[in-house]
Amino acid sequence: MNPCDLRLRAAASHTFLAAAEDCTAPVDLPPDWFDAFLPRLHSGWARVTAGQPLPRMTVNFDSFGMVRAVGGDLADADAVCARTRHAVGEALGIPLMAENPSKMFVPGHAGDPAVAPRS
């Protein structure tokens, strides 16, 4: 068998879901709100219920969910994750932490690029 025959021709990416600032989930959030995102993903989850306080992410345990996507290459998989993160933030009406690992846990100020802008 040729080792090149075993080469993967796909990629996966994942991202955690976490609030960029202290906020609260909408009080009218349906229990199955996250189900609409699952068809575009390989897998994912979110622990957010109606009216739930969502603290600003300062440590790993502050994340409230995760999405994982697959694609033909890393750019495709990353794009699905990014679009899904954006849509989750829109659905919840809250700003999510930006994908910037070098600054993610540094306390920020208004305008800090580590904090995702409101959509």
XYZ file of C-alpha atoms in Angstrom:
119
model
C 0.000 0.000 0.000
C 1.238 3.451 -0.908
C 1.389 5.741 2.186
C 0.037 8.597 0.038
C -3.218 6.659 -0.251
C -3.712 7.243 3.489
C -3.330 11.026 3.281
C -6.319 12.918 4.672
C -8.051 15.286 2.308
C -10.150 17.135 4.849
C -9.734 19.270 7.940
C -11.525 20.018 11.177
C -11.756 23.102 13.327
C -13.465 23.924 16.589
C -14.112 26.946 18.724
C -15.480 27.567 22.177
C -18.448 29.839 22.811
C -18.006 32.390 25.588
C -19.289 35.861 26.433
C -17.009 38.866 25.861
C -18.733 40.752 28.685
C -21.116 40.010 31.526
C -24.574 39.595 30.012
C -27.796 37.601 30.209
C -29.382 35.194 27.742
C -32.748 36.319 26.361
C -35.648 35.489 28.672
C -37.643 34.111 25.726
C -34.875 31.776 24.484
C -36.495 28.450 23.493
C -35.037 25.297 25.098
C -34.038 23.890 21.690
C -32.468 27.126 20.341
C -29.104 25.501 19.586
C -30.569 22.653 17.495
C -30.819 24.936 14.444
C -27.000 25.142 14.284
C -26.287 21.411 14.382
C -26.946 20.527 10.691
C -23.975 22.644 9.535
C -21.621 21.195 12.172
C -19.789 17.967 12.821
C -20.749 18.370 16.484
C -21.386 20.991 19.093
C -23.173 21.903 22.289
C -24.302 24.895 24.314
C -25.401 25.160 27.941
C -27.514 28.300 27.843
C -31.079 28.613 29.076
C -33.565 31.486 29.007
C -32.571 34.326 31.331
C -29.281 32.678 32.328
C -26.489 35.043 33.405
C -23.418 34.614 31.185
C -20.207 35.903 32.773
C -17.384 37.409 30.733
C -14.874 34.694 29.926
C -11.828 34.964 32.167
C -10.929 31.257 32.474
C -11.636 28.144 30.387
C -14.554 27.133 32.597
C -16.473 30.284 31.588
C -17.214 28.919 28.114
C -20.830 27.878 27.622
C -20.469 25.843 24.446
C -18.374 24.537 21.584
C -18.780 24.032 17.845
C -16.756 21.688 15.624
C -16.818 21.709 11.832
C -15.184 19.725 9.051
C -14.359 20.902 5.541
C -12.320 20.190 2.461
C -9.444 22.160 3.975
C -8.683 24.144 7.117
C -9.943 27.412 5.636
C -13.341 25.803 4.920
C -13.626 24.315 8.407
C -12.526 27.577 10.056
C -15.070 29.522 7.993
C -17.924 27.268 9.130
C -16.862 27.729 12.759
C -16.603 31.506 12.346
C -20.020 31.794 10.666
C -21.590 29.597 13.328
C -20.005 31.586 16.187
C -21.325 34.788 14.643
C -24.814 33.303 14.239
C -24.828 32.052 17.853
C -23.883 35.533 19.085
C -26.673 36.998 16.954
C -29.202 34.448 18.235
C -28.292 35.228 21.840
C -27.911 38.965 21.237
C -24.543 39.034 23.002
C -20.927 39.679 22.006
C -18.769 36.553 22.014
C -15.070 36.379 22.814
C -12.920 36.835 19.734
C -10.738 34.089 18.335
C -7.425 35.588 19.390
C -5.629 33.140 21.702
C -2.713 35.508 22.356
C -5.065 38.025 23.992
C -8.098 35.972 24.980
C -7.503 36.049 28.736
C -6.060 39.538 29.044
C -8.578 41.892 30.694
C -9.554 44.343 27.996
C -10.939 47.818 27.623
C -13.510 49.169 25.185
C -12.111 48.801 21.689
C -9.689 46.030 22.675
C -9.280 43.703 19.623
C -9.512 40.696 21.988
C -13.188 41.483 22.451
C -15.407 40.726 19.467
C -17.354 43.766 18.309
C -21.118 43.759 18.577
C -22.782 42.781 15.321
